[in-house]
CSV table of C-alpha atoms in Angstrom, one decimal:
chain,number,residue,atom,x,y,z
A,10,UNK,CA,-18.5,1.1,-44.8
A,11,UNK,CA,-21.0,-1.4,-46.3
A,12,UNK,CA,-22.7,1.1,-48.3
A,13,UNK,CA,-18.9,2.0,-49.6
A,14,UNK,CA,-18.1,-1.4,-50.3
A,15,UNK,CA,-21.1,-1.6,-52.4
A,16,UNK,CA,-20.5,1.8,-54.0
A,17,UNK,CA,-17.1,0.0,-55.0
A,18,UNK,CA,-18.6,-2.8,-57.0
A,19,UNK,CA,-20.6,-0.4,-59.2
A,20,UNK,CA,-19.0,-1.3,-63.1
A,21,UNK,CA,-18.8,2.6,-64.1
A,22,UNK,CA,-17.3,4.2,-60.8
A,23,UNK,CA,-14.5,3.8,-62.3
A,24,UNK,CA,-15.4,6.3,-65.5
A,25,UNK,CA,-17.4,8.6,-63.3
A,26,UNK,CA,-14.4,9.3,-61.1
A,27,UNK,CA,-11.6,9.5,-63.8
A,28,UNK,CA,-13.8,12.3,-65.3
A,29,UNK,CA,-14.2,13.8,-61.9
A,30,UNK,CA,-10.2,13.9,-61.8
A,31,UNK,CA,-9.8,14.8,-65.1
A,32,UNK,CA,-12.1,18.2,-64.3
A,33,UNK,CA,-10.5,18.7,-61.2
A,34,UNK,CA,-7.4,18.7,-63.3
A,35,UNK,CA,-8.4,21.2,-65.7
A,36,UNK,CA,-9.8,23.4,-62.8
A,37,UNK,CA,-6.3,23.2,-61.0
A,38,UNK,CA,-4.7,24.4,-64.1
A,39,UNK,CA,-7.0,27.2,-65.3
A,40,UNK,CA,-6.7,28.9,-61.5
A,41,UNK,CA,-3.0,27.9,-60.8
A,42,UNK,CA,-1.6,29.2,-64.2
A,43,UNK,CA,-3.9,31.4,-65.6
A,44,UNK,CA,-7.0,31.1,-68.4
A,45,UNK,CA,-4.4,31.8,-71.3
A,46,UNK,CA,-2.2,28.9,-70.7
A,47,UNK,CA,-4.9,26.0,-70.0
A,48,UNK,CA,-5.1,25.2,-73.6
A,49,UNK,CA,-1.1,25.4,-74.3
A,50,UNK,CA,0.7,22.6,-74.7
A,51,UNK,CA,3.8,20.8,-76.9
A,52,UNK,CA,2.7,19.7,-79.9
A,53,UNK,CA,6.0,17.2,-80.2
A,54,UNK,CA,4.6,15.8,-83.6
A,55,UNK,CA,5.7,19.1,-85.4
A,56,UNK,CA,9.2,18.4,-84.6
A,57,UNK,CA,9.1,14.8,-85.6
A,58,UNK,CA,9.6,13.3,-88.7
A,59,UNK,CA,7.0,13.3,-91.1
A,60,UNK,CA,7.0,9.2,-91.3
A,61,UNK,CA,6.8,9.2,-87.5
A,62,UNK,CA,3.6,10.9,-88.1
A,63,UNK,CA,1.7,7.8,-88.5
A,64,UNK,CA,2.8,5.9,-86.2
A,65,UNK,CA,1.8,8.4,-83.4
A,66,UNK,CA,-1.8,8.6,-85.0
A,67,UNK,CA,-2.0,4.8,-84.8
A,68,UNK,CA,-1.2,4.8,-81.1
A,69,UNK,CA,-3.5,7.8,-80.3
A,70,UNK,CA,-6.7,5.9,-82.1
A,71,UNK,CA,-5.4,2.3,-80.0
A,72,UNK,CA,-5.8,4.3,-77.3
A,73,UNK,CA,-9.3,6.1,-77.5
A,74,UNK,CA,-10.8,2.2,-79.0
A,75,UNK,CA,-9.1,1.0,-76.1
A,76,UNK,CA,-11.5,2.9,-74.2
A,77,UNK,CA,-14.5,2.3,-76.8
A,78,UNK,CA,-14.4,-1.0,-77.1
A,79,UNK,CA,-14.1,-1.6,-73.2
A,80,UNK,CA,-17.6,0.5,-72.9
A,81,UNK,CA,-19.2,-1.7,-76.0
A,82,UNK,CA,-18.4,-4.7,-74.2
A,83,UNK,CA,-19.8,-3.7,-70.9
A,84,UNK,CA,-23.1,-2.5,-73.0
A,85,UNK,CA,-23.2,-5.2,-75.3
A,86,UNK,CA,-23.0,-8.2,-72.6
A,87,UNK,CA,-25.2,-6.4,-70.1
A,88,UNK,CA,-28.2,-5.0,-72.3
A,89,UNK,CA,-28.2,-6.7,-76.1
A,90,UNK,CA,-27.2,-10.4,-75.2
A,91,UNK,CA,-28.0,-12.8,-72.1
A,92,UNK,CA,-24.7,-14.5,-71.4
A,93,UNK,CA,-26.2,-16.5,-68.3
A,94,UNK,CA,-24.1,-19.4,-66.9
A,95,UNK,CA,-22.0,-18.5,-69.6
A,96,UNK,CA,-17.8,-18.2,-68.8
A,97,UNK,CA,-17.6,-14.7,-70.2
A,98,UNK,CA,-13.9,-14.4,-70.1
A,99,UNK,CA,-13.6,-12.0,-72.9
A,100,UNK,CA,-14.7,-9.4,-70.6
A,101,UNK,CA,-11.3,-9.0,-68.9
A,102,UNK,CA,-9.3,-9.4,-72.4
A,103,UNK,CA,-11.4,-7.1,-74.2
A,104,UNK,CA,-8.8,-4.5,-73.3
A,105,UNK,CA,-6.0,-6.6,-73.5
A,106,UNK,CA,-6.5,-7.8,-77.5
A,107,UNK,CA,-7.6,-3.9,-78.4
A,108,UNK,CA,-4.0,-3.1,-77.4
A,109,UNK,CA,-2.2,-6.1,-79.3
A,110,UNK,CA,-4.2,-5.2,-82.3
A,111,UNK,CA,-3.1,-1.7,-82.1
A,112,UNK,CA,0.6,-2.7,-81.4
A,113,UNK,CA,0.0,-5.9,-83.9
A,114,UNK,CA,-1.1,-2.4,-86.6
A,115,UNK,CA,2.0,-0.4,-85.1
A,116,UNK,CA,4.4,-3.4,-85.9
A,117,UNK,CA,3.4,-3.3,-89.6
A,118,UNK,CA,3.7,0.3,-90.0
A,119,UNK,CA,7.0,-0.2,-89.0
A,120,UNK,CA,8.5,-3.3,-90.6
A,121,UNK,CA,6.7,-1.8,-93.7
A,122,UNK,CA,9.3,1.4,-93.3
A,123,UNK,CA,11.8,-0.5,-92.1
A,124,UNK,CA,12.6,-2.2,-95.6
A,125,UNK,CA,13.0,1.8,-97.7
A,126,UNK,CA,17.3,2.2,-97.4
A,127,UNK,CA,17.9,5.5,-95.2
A,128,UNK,CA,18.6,8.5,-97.1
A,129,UNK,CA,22.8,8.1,-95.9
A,130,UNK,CA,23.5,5.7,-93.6
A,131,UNK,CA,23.8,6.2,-89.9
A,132,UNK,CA,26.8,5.1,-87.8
A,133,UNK,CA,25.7,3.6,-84.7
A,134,UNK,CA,27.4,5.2,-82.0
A,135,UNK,CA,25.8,2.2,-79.4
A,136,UNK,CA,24.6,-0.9,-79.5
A,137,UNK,CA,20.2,-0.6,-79.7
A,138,UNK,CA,17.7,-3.1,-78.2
A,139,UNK,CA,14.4,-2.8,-77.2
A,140,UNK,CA,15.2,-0.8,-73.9
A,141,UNK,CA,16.9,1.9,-75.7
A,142,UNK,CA,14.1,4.4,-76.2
A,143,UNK,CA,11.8,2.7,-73.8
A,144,UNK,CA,10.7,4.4,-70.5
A,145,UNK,CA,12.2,2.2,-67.9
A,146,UNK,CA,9.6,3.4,-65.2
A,147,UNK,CA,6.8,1.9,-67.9
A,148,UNK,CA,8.8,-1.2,-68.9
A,149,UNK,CA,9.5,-2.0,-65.2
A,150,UNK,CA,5.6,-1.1,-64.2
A,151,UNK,CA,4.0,-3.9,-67.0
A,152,UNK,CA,6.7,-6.4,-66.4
A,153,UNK,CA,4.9,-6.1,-62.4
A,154,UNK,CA,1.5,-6.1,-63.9
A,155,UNK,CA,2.3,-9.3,-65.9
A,156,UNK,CA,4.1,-10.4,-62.1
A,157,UNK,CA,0.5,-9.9,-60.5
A,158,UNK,CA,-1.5,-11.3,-63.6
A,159,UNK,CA,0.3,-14.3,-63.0
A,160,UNK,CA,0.1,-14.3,-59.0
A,161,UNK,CA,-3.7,-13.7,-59.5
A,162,UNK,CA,-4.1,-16.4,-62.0
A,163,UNK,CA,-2.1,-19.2,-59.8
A,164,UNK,CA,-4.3,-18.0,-56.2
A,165,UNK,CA,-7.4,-17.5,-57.8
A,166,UNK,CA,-7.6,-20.8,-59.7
A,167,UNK,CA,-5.9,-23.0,-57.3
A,168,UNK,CA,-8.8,-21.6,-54.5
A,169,UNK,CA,-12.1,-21.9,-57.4
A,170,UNK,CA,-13.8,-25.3,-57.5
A,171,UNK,CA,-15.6,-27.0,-60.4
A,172,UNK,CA,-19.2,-26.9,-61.4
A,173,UNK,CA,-20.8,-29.9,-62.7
A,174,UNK,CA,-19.9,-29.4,-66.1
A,175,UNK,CA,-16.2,-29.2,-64.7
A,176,UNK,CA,-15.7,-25.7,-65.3
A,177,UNK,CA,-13.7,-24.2,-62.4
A,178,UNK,CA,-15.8,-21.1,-61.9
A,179,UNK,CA,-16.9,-21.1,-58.1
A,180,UNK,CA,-15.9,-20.3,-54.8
A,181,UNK,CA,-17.0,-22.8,-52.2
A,182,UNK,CA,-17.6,-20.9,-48.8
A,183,UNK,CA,-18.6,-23.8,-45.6
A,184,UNK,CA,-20.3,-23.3,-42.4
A,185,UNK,CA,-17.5,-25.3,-40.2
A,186,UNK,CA,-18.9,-28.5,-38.7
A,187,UNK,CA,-22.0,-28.9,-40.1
A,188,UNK,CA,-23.8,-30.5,-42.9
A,189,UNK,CA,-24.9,-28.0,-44.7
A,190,UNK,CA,-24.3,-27.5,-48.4
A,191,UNK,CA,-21.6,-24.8,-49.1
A,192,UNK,CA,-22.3,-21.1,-50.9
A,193,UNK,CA,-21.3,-21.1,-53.9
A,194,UNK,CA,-20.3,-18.0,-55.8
A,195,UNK,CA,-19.0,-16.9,-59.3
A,196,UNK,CA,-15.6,-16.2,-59.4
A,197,UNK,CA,-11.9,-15.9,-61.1
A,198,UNK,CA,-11.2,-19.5,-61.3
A,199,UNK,CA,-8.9,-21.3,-63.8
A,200,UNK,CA,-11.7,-21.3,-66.7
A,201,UNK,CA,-11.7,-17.5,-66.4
A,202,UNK,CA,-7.5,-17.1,-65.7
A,203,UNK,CA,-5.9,-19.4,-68.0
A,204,UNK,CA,-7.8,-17.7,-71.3
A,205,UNK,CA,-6.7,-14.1,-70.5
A,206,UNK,CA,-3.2,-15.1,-68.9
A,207,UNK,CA,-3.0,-15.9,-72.1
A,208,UNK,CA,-4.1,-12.7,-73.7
A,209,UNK,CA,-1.9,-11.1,-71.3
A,210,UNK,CA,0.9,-12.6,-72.5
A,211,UNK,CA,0.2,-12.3,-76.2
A,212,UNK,CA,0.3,-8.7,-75.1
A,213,UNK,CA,3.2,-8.8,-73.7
A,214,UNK,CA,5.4,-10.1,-76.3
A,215,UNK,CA,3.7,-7.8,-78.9
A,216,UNK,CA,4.7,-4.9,-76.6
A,217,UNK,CA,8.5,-6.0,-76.8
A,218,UNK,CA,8.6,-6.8,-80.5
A,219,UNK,CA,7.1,-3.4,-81.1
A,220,UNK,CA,9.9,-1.6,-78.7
A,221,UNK,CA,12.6,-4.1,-80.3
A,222,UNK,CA,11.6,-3.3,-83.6
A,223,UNK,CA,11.1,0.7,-83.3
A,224,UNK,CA,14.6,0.9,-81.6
A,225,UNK,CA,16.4,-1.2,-83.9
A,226,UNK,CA,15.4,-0.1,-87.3
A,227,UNK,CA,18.4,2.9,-89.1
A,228,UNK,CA,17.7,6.0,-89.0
A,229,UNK,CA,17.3,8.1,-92.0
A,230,UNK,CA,19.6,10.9,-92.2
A,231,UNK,CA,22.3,11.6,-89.9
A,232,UNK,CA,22.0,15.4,-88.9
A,233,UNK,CA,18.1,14.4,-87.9
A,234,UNK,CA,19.4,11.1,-85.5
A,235,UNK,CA,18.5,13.5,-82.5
A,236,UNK,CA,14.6,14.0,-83.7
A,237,UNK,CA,14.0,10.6,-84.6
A,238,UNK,CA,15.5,9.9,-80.8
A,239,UNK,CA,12.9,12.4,-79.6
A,240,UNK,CA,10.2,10.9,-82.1
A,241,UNK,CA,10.8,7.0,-81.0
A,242,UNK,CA,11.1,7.9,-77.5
A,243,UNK,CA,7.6,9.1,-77.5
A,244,UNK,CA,6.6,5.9,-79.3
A,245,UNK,CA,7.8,3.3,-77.1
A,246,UNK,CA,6.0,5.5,-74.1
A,247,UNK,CA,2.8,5.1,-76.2
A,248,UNK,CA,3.6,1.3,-76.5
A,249,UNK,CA,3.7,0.9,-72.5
A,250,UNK,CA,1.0,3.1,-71.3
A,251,UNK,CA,-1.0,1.8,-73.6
A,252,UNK,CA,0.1,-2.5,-72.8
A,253,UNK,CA,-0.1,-1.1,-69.4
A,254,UNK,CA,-3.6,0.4,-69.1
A,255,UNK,CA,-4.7,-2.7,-71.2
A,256,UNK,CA,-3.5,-5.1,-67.9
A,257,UNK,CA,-4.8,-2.7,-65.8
A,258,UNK,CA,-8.5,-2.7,-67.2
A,259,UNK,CA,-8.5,-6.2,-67.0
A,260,UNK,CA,-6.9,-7.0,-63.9
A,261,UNK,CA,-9.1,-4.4,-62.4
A,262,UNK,CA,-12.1,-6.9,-63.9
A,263,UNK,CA,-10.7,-9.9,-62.0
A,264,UNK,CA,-10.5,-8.0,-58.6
A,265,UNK,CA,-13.8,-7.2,-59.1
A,266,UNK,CA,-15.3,-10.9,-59.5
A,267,UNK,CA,-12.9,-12.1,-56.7
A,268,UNK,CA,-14.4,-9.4,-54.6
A,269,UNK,CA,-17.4,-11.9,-54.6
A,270,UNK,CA,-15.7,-14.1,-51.7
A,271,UNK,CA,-15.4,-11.5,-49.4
A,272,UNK,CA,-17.7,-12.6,-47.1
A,273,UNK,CA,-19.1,-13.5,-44.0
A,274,UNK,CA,-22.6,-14.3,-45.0
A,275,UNK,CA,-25.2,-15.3,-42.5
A,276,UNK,CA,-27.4,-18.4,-43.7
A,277,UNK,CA,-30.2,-19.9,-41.8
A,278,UNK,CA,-32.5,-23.2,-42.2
A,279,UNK,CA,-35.9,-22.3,-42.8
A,280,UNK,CA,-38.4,-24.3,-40.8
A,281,UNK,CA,-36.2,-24.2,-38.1
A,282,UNK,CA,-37.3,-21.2,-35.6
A,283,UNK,CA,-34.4,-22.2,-33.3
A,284,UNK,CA,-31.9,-22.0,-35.8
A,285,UNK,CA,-29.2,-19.2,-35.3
A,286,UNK,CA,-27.4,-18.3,-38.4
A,287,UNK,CA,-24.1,-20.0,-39.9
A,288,UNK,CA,-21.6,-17.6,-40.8
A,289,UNK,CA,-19.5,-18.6,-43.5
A,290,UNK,CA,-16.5,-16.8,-44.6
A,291,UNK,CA,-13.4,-17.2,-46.6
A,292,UNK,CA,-9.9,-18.0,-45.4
A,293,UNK,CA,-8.6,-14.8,-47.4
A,294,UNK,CA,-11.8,-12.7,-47.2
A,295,UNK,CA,-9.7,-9.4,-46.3
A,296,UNK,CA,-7.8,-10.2,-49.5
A,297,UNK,CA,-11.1,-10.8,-51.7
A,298,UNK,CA,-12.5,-7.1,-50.1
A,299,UNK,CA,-8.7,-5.4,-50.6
A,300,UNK,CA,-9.4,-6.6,-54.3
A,301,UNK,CA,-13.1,-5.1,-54.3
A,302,UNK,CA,-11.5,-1.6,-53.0
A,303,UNK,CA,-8.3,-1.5,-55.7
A,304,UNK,CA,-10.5,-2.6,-58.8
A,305,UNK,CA,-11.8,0.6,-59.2
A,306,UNK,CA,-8.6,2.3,-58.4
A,307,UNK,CA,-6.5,0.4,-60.9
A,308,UNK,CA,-9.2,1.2,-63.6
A,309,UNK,CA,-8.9,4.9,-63.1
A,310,UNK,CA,-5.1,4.6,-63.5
A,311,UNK,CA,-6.0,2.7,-66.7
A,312,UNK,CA,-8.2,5.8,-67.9
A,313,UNK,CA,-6.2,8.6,-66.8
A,314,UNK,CA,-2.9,6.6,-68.8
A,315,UNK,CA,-5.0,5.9,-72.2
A,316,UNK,CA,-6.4,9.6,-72.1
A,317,UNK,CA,-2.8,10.9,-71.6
A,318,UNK,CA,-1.3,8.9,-74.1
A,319,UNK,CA,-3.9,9.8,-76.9
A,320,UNK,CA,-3.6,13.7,-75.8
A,321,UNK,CA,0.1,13.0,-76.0
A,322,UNK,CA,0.1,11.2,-79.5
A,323,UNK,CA,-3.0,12.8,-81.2
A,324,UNK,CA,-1.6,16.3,-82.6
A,325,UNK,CA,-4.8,18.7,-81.7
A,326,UNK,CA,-4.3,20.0,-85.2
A,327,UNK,CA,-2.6,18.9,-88.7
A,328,UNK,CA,0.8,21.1,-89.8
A,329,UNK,CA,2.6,20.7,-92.7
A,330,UNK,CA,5.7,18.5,-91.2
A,331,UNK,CA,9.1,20.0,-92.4
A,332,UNK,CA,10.8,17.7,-95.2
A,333,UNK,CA,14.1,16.2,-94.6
A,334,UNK,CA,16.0,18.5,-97.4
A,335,UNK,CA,14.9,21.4,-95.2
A,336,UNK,CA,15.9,20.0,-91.8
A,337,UNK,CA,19.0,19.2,-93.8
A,338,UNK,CA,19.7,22.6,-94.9
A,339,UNK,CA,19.0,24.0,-91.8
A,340,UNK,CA,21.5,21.9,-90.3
A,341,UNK,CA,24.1,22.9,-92.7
């Protein structure tokens, strides 16, 4: 169990076992539905709209420098620059402002659209808010990641102490009566939580201004209402997996640095041959070790959501996208 625990700290489990799964996927499906139908799939961008096009490429990319820029970070602060007794917070937001630059780039795209008059005005048959084409499952799921980010925040900085610059970046753990000086370790205190609560909700209210904003915008023709349904749909799912992959990469970074107090640790006085060691252990060590096991666990998850949503958004090859006289005539 010790060596697990250990195994469980290790930065790029989570990366090693998401391509494990991801194998293990493609394995399932090549024996389970035959060689000819692995590589099948629904390209949904060739029934879209041509100016949805765009958007879905820009949600695609987000995804994949989600991904890259989480890996350049990781490489960057652990083999180009020494950031000793430095509050490295960016770490866990890395993630989080890739994804509201991506939504902040999706937003334009559509305001920018937004302002050309539809071909013939559509009727609204229903009143349209940001929940209309929004997965409800995905909405609900990083409204409770934003819920835990903010539980996480409040515990972990209300249990870190202050250094002697006054930067609330330990964890004290005391031997219980005695005089010794207590451990000290890094971990998510308030200099590290308030800077990406923030992030996270930055994130968070760029995610529902993109959704608001791709739901209420007129559609362009009325006899194609039920595409662009289809086509905004698949948008605001690319908006959430990708908000929510973002919280989960960096919430999976704090469990990791709480997982510091887990605890006990055995300290002895040297000099003293008599001296029997102190344990010293946290109040909510169980919690600190829970936090060490689902880092990894919520990373994957992150992973697995970002590669599904650029395979999802990302058409595997360019097609001339029908023009809206032709879906017109079609119609008629």
């Amino acid at each position: 169990m010790e060596n697990l625990g250990m195994l469980s700290t290790m930065p790029l489990l989570a990366p090693i076992l998401t391509v494990l799964l991801l194998v293990a996927y493609g394995l399932f499906r090549r024996f389970s539905r035959g060689k000819g139908q692995l590589g099948s799939r629904t390209d949904h961008a060739l029934t879209s709209p041509a100016e949805y096009g765009f958007e879905r490429r820009t949600l695609g990319i987000g995804a994949i420098a989600v991904i890259v820029l989480y890996f350049v970070e990781f490489v960057v602060r652990g083999y180009v620059f020494n950031f000793y007794n430095t509050v490295d917070w960016w770490r866990y937001a890395t993630p989080l402002i890739a994804a509201g630059l991506t939504l902040g780039v999706l937003l334009l795209q559509i305001a920018s659209r937004k302002t050309v008059a539809p071909a013939r005005p559509v009727v609204a048959t229903a009143r349209r808010t940001w929940l209309s084409f929004g997965p409800r499952a995905g909405i609900a799921g990083t409204g409770v990641l934003v819920a835990a980010f903010v539980a996480t925040t409040l515990a972990a900085g209300a249990a870190s102490s202050p250094d002697d610059r006054g930067r609330y970046i330990y964890i004290e753990l005391a031997a219980a009566n005695t005089t010794i000086d207590p451990l000290r370790f890094w971990f998510y205190g308030w200099a590290y939580g308030i800077p990406v609560i923030i992030c996270v909700g930055v994130l968070a209210i760029m995610a529902w201004l993109t959704l608001r904003a791709n739901a209420l915008r007129p559609f362009r023709v009325p006899e194609n209402a039920g595409t662009e349904r289809r086509a905004r749909g698949e948008i605001a799912a690319g908006i959430t997996s990708i908000s929510s992959a973002a919280m989960l990469l960096a919430l999976g970074g704090a469990f990791r640095l709480i997982n510091n107090a887990r605890g006990p640790w055995g300290l002895t006085i040297d000099g003293d041959p008599r001296s029997e060691p102190y344990e010293m252990t946290w109040h909510y060590a169980n919690l600190a070790a829970a936090a060490g096991w689902l880092a990894p666990l919520l990373e994957v998850a992150a992973f697995m959501l970002l590669l599904i949503a650029a395979r999802r958004l990302l058409p595997a090859h360019q097609r001339r996208q029908p023009s809206e006289n032709t879906v017109t005539a079609e119609v008629v």
